[in-house]
Coordinates of C-alpha atoms in Angstrom, one line a residue:
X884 CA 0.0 0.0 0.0
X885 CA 1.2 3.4 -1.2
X886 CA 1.6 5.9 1.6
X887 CA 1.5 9.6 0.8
X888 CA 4.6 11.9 1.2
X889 CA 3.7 14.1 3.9
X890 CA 2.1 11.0 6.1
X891 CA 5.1 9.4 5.4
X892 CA 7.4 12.4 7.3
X893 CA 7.4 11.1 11.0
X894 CA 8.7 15.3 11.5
X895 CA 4.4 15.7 10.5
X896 CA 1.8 15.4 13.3
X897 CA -0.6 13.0 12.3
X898 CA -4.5 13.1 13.4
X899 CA -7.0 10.4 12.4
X900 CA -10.4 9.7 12.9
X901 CA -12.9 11.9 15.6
X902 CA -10.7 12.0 18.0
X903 CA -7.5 13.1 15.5
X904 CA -10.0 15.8 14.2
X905 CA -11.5 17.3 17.7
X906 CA -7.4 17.2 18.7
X907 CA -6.4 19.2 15.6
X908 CA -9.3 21.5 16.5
X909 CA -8.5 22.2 20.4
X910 CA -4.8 23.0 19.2
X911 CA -6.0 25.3 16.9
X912 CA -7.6 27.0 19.5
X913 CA -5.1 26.8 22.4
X914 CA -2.8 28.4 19.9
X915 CA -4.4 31.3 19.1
X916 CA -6.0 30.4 15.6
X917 CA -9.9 31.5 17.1
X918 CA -10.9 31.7 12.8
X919 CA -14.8 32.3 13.1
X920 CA -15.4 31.0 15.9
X921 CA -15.8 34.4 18.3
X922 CA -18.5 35.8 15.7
X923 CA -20.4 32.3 15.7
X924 CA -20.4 32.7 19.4
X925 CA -21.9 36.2 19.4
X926 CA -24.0 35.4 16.7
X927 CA -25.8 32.9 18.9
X928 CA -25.8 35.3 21.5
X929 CA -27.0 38.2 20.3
X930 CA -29.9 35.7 18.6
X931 CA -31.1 34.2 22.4
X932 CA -30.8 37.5 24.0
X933 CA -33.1 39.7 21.6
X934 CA -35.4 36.0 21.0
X935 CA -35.8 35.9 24.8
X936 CA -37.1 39.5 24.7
X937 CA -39.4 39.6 22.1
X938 CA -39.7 36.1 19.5
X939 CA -40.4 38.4 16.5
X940 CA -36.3 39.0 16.1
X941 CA -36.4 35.7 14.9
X942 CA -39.4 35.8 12.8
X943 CA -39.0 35.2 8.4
X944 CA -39.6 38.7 8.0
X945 CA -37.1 39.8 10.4
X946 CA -34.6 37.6 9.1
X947 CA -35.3 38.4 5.7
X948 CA -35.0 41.9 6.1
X949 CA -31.2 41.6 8.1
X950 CA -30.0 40.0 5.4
X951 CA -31.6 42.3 2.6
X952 CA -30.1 45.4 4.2
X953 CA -26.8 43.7 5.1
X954 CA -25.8 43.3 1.4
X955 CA -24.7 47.2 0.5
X956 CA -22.4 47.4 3.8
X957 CA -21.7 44.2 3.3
X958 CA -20.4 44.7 -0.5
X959 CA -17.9 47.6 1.2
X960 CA -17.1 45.6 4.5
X961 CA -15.4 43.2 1.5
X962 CA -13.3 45.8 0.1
X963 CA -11.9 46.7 3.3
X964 CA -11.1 43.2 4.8
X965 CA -8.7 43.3 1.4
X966 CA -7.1 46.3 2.5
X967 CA -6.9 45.3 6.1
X968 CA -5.2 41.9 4.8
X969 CA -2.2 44.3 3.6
X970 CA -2.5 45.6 7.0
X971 CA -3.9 49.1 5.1
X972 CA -6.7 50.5 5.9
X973 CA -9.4 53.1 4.0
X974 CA -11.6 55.4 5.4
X975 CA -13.2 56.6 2.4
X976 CA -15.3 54.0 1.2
X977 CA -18.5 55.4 2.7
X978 CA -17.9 59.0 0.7
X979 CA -16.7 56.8 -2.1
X980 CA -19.8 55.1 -2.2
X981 CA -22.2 58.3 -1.7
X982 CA -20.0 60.0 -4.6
X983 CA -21.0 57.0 -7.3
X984 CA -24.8 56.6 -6.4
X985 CA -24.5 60.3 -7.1
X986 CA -22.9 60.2 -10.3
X987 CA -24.8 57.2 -11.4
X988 CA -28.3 59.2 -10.6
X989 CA -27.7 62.4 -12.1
X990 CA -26.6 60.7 -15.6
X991 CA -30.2 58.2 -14.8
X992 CA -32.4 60.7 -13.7
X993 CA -31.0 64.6 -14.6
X994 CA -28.9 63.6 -17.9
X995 CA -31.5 60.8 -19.2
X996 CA -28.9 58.4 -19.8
X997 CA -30.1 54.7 -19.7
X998 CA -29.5 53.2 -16.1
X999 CA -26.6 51.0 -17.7
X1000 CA -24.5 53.7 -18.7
X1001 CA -25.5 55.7 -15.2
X1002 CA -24.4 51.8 -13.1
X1003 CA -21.4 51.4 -15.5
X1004 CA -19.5 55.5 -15.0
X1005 CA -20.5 54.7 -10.8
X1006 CA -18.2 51.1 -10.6
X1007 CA -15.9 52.9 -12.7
X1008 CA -15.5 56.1 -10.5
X1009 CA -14.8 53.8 -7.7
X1010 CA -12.3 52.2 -9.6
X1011 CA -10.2 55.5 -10.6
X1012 CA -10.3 56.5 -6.7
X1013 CA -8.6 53.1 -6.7
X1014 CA -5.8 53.6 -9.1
X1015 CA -5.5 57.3 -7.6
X1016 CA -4.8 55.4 -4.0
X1017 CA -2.3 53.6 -5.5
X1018 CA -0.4 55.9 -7.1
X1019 CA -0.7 58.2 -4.1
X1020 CA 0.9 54.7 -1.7
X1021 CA 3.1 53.3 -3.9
X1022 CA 4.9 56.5 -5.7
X1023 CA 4.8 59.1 -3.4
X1024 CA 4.7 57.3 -0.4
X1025 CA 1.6 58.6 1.4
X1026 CA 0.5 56.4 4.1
X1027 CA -3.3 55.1 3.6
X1028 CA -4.5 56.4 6.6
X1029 CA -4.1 60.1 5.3
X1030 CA -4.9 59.9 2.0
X1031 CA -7.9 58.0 2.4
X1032 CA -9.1 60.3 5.3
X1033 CA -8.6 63.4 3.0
X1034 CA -10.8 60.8 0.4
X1035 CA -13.7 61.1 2.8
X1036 CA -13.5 65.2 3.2
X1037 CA -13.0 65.5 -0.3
X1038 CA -15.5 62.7 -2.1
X1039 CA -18.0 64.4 0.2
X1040 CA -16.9 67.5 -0.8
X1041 CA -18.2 65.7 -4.7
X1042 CA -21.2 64.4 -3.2
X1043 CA -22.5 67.7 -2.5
X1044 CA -21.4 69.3 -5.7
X1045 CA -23.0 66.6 -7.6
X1046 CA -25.9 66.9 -6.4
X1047 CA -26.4 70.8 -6.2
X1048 CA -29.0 72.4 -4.7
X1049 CA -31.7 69.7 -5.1
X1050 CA -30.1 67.7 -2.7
X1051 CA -31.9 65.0 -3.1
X1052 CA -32.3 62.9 -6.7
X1053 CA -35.1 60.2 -6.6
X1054 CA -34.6 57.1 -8.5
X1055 CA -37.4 56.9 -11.1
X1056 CA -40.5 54.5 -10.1
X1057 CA -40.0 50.5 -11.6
X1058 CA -36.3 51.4 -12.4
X1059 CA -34.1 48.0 -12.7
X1060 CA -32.1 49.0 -10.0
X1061 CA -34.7 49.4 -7.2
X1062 CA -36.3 46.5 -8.7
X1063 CA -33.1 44.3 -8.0
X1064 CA -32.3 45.6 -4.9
X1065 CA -35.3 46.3 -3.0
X1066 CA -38.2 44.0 -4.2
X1067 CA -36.4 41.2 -6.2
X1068 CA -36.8 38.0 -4.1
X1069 CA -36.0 34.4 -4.8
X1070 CA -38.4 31.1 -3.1
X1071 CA -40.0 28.2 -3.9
X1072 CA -39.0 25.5 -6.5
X1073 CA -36.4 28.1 -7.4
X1074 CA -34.5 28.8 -4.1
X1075 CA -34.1 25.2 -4.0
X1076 CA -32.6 24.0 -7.2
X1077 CA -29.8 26.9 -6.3
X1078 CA -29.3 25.1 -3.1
X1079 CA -28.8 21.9 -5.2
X1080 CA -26.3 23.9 -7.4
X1081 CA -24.4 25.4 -4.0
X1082 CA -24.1 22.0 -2.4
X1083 CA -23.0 20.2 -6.3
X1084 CA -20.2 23.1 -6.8
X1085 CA -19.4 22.2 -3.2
X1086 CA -18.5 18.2 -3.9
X1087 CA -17.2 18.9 -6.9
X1088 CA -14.7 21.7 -5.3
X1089 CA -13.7 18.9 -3.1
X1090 CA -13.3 16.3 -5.0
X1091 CA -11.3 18.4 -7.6
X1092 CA -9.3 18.9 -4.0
X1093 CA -8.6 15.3 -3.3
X1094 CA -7.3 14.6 -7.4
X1095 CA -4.9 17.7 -7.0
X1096 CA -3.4 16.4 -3.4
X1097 CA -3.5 12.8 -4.6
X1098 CA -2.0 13.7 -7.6
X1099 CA 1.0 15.4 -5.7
X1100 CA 1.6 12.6 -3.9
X1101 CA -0.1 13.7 -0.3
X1102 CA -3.0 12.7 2.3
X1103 CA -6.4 13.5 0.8
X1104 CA -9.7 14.5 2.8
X1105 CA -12.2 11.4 3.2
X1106 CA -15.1 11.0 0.9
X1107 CA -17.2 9.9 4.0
X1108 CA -16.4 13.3 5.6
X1109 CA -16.8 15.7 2.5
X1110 CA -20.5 13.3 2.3
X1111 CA -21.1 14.2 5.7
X1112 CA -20.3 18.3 5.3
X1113 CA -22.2 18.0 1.8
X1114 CA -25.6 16.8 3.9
X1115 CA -25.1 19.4 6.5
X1116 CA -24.8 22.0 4.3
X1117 CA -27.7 21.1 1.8
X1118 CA -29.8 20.7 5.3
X1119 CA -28.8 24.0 6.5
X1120 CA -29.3 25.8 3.5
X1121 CA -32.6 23.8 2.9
X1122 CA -34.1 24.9 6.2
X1123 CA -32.9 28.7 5.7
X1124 CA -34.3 28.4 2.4
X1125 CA -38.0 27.4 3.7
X1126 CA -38.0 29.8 6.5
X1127 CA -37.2 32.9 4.7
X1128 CA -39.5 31.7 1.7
X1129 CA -42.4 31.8 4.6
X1130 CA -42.0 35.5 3.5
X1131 CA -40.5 36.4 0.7
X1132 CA -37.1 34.5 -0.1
X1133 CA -33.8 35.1 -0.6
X1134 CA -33.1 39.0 -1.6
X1135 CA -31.2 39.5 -5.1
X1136 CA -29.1 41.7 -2.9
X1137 CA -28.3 39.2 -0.8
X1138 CA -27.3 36.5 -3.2
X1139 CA -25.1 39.5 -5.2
X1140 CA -23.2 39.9 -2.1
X1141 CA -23.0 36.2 -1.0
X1142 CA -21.4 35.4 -4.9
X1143 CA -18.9 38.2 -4.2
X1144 CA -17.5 37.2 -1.1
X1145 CA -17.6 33.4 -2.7
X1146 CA -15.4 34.7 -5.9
X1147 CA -13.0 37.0 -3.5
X1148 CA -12.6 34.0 -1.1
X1149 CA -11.4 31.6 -4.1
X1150 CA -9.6 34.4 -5.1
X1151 CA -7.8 34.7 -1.8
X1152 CA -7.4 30.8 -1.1
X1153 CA -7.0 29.3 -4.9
X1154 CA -4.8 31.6 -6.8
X1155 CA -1.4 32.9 -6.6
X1156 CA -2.7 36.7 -6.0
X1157 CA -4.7 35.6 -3.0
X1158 CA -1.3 33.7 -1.7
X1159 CA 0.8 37.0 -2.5
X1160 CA -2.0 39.4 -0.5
X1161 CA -1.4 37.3 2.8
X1162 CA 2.4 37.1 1.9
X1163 CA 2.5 41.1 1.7
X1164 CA 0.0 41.4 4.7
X1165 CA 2.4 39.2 6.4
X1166 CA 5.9 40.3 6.0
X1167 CA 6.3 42.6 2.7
X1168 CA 10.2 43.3 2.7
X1169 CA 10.3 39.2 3.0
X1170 CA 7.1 38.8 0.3
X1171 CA 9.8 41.2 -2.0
X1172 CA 12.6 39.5 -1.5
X1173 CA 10.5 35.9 -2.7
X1174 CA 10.0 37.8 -5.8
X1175 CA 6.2 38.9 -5.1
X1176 CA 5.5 42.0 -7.2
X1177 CA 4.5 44.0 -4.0
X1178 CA 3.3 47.1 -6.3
X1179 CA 0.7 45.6 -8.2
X1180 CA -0.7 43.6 -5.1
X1181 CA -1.3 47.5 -3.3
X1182 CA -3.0 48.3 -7.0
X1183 CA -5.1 45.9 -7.4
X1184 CA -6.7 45.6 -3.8
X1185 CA -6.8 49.5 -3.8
X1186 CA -8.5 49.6 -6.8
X1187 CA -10.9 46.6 -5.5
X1188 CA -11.5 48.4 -2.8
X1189 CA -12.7 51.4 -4.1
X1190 CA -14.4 49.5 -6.9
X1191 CA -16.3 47.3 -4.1
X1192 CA -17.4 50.7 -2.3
X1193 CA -18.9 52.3 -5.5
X1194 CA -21.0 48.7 -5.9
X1195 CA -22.2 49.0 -2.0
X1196 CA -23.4 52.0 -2.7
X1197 CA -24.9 51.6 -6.2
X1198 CA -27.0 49.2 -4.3
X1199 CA -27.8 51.2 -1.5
X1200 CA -29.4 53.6 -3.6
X1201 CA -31.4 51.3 -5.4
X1202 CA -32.7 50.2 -1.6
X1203 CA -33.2 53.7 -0.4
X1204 CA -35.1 54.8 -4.4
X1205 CA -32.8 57.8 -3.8
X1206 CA -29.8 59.4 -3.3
X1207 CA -28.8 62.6 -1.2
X1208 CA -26.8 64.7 0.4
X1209 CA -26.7 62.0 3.6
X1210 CA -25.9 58.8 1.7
X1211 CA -22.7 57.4 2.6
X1212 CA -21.9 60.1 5.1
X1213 CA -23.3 58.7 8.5
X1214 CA -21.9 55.9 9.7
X1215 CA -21.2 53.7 6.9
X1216 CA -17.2 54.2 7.0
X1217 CA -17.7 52.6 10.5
X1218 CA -19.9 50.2 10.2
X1219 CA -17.9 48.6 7.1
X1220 CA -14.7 48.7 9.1
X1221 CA -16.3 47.1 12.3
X1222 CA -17.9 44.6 9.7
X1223 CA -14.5 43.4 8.9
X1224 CA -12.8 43.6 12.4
X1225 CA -15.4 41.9 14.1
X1226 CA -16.3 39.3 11.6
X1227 CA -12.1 38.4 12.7
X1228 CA -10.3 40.1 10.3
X1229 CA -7.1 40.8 11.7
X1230 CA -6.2 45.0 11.9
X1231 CA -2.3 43.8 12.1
X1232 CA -3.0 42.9 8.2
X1233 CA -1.9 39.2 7.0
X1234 CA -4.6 37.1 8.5
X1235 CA -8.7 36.9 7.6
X1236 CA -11.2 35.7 5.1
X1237 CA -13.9 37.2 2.7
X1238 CA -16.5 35.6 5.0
X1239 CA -15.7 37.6 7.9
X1240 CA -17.1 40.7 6.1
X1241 CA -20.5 38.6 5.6
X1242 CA -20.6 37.2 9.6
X1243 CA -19.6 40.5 10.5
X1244 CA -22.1 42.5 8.8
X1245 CA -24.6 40.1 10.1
X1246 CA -24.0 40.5 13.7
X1247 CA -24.1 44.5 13.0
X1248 CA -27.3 44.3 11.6
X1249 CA -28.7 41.5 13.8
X1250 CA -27.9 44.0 16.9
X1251 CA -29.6 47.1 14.8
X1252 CA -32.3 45.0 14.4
X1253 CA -33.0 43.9 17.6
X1254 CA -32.6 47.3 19.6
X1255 CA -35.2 48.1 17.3
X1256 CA -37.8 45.3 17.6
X1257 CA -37.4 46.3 21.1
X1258 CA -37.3 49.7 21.0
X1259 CA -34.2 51.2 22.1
X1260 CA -33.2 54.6 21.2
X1261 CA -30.6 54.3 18.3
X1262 CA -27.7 56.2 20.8
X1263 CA -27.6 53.2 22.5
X1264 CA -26.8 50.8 18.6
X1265 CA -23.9 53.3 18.5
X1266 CA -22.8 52.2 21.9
X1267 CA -23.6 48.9 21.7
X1268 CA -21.4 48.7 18.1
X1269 CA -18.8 50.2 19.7
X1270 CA -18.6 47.7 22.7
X1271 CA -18.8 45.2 20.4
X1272 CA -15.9 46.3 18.0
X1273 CA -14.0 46.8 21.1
X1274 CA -14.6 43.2 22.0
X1275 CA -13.7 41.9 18.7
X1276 CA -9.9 43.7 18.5
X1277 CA -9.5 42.7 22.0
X1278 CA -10.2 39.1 21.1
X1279 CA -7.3 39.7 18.1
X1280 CA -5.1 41.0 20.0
X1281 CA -4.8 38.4 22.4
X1282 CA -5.2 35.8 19.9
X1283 CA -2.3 37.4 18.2
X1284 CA -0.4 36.5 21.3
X1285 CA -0.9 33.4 21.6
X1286 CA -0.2 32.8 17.8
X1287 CA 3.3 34.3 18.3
X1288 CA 4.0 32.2 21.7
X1289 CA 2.8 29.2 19.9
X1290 CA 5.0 29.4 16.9
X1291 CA 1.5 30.0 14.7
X1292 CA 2.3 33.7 13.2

């Protein structure tokens, strides 16, 4: 019987079986490698808590409606955990945002210009604030902290002028964009045959796994066990499917933002760009010397960024039917970056995952909706947020030292 090469290293620590698995787990742990498991935990708390005090928090409706209004924060929360990964950061994406759904409705609504056009010159406005970022980091130097905080004085500064003394544009009645992101919903024979499709590109990712590792000689995951995650998964999205399609289903906005974090985490774990943003994140004099071109890795994740913020708020318009002199100006700059952090990105740079911008965004907006089922005065969200984002970079930074005591990173 053929072993493979790394089982065959007696140097590699070897776990087998339930036991092996639960071992690998609890190490994991104990050495400071918490991955999701601090927003799971909160998650479930926050849920009893606002369930025990009034059951409608967890009713279809309410559900539906937290994960409707998630997806434009959501959409920027997943530019910034890309910039936090290069241990960057951006303040701007909220005026960024604001600054494109004002673009895009003044060429809709004031220009006549068909929505396509108005959607298309919004993503790309993001994306020049990108390449502008860059330029400003990588030539002259400017750390991202200043240039993106003079983004958010001066895209405001656009915001305004765009909009001019109207101050606020109203997106006309039936347009595609309020359509798609307001009152666009997906249930019933439909909902399911995607969940088929989810939990089919699922076993087929992991089988494609298993032929790559066995192909290069090492260990490969059990079928029983990717069987066993398969059933869970079509079960839990089958039951989330029929509970939200007691009202109306899975929001369009929803599923955009759930593909986009899907593509960016591929991006991150499968290709050789994802490897080099960690390996700049990490270390980037070391990520240079390796031969990583660390110049285009700050280009393209600026310009991601950027681009990611002009979607979020594309779509935020098309939830709000307008656009004015507030939108992306409140506290959408902080919400997006305590979306990241507390869904466990790391703000050290070098360590997180797209998901964490959806489980963070999630918790946000479960807490906002509970404090208003039960009627607490929104001063008391902003505290609460801010306890919680407190929480979540104490949790990193003590995570962070048991990593480095452990040998982990």
């Amino acid at each position: 019987m053929t072993v493979a090469a790394d089982l065959a290293d007696e140097r590699l620590v070897r776990s087998r079986g339930a036991r092996g698995a639960l071992d690998v787990v609890w190490n994991r742990l104990r050495g400071g490698d918490l991955g999701s498991l601090p927003v799971v935990v909160g998650l479930i708390v926050i849920c009893t808590v606002f369930y025990s005090l009034d059951p409608r928090f967890l009713s279809s409706f309410s559900m539906v409606n937290i994960l409707t209004y998630a997806a434009p924060v959501g959409i920027i929360a997943l530019g910034i955990v890309l910039v936090l990964l290069l241990g960057e950061i951006d303040l701007s994406v909220g005026s960024v945002s604001g600054m494109a759904a004002a673009i895009m409705a003044v060429l809709v609504v004031k220009e006549g210009q068909p929505a396509l056009v108005g959607l298309l010159a919004g993503v790309a406005v993001g994306a020049v604030v990108g390449i502008a970022y860059a330029f400003l980091y990588t030539v002259l130097g400017i750390p991202s902290f200043v240039f993106s905080l003079g983004g958010l004085l001066g895209f405001q500064g656009v915001l305004l002028y765009v909009l001019g003394s109207d101050g606020t544009i109203n997106l006309p009645d039936g347009s595609g964009l309020t359509e798609f992101a307001r009152f666009s919903f997906v249930s019933g024979a439909a909902a399911y045959v995607g969940v088929a499709i989810v939990v089919a590109l699922y076993v087929a990712s992991r089988l494609w796994t298993i032929r790559q590792r066995r192909a290069a000689d090492l260990s490969a995951p059990s079928l029983l066990g990717i069987g066993l995650k398969a059933l869970a998964l079509a079960a839990g999205l089958g039951w989330l499917t029929w509970y939200l399609g007691v009202d109306r289903g899975w929001s369009y906005s929803f599923l955009l933002f759930a593909a986009l974090v899907v593509v960016v985490d591929l991006a991150l774990r499968r290709t050789r760009w994802g490897r080099h943003v960690f390996a700049v994140g990490g270390n980037e004099e070391a990520a240079r010397r390796s031969g990583v071109k660390v110049t285009r890795i700050y280009v393209s994740v600026f310009v991601l960024t950027s681009t990611l913020a002009a979607l979020g708020g594309l779509l935020a318009a098309g939830q709000q039917t307008s656009v004015s002199q507030a939108t992306g100006t409140t506290d959408t700059n902080l919400t997006a970056i305590a979306a990241a952090v507390i869904g466990g990105t790391s703000l050290f740079g070098g360590r997180g995952s797209a998901y964490a911008a959806m489980l963070g965004i999630i918790v946000l907006q479960a807490i906002q909706s509970g404090l208003n089922i039960v009627g607490v005065d929104s001063s008391v969200r902003f505290m609460v947020t801010g306890g919680v984002l407190l929480l979540a970079v104490a949790i990193d930074s003590v995570a962070r030292r048991a990593r480095s005591a452990s040998g982990r990173g």
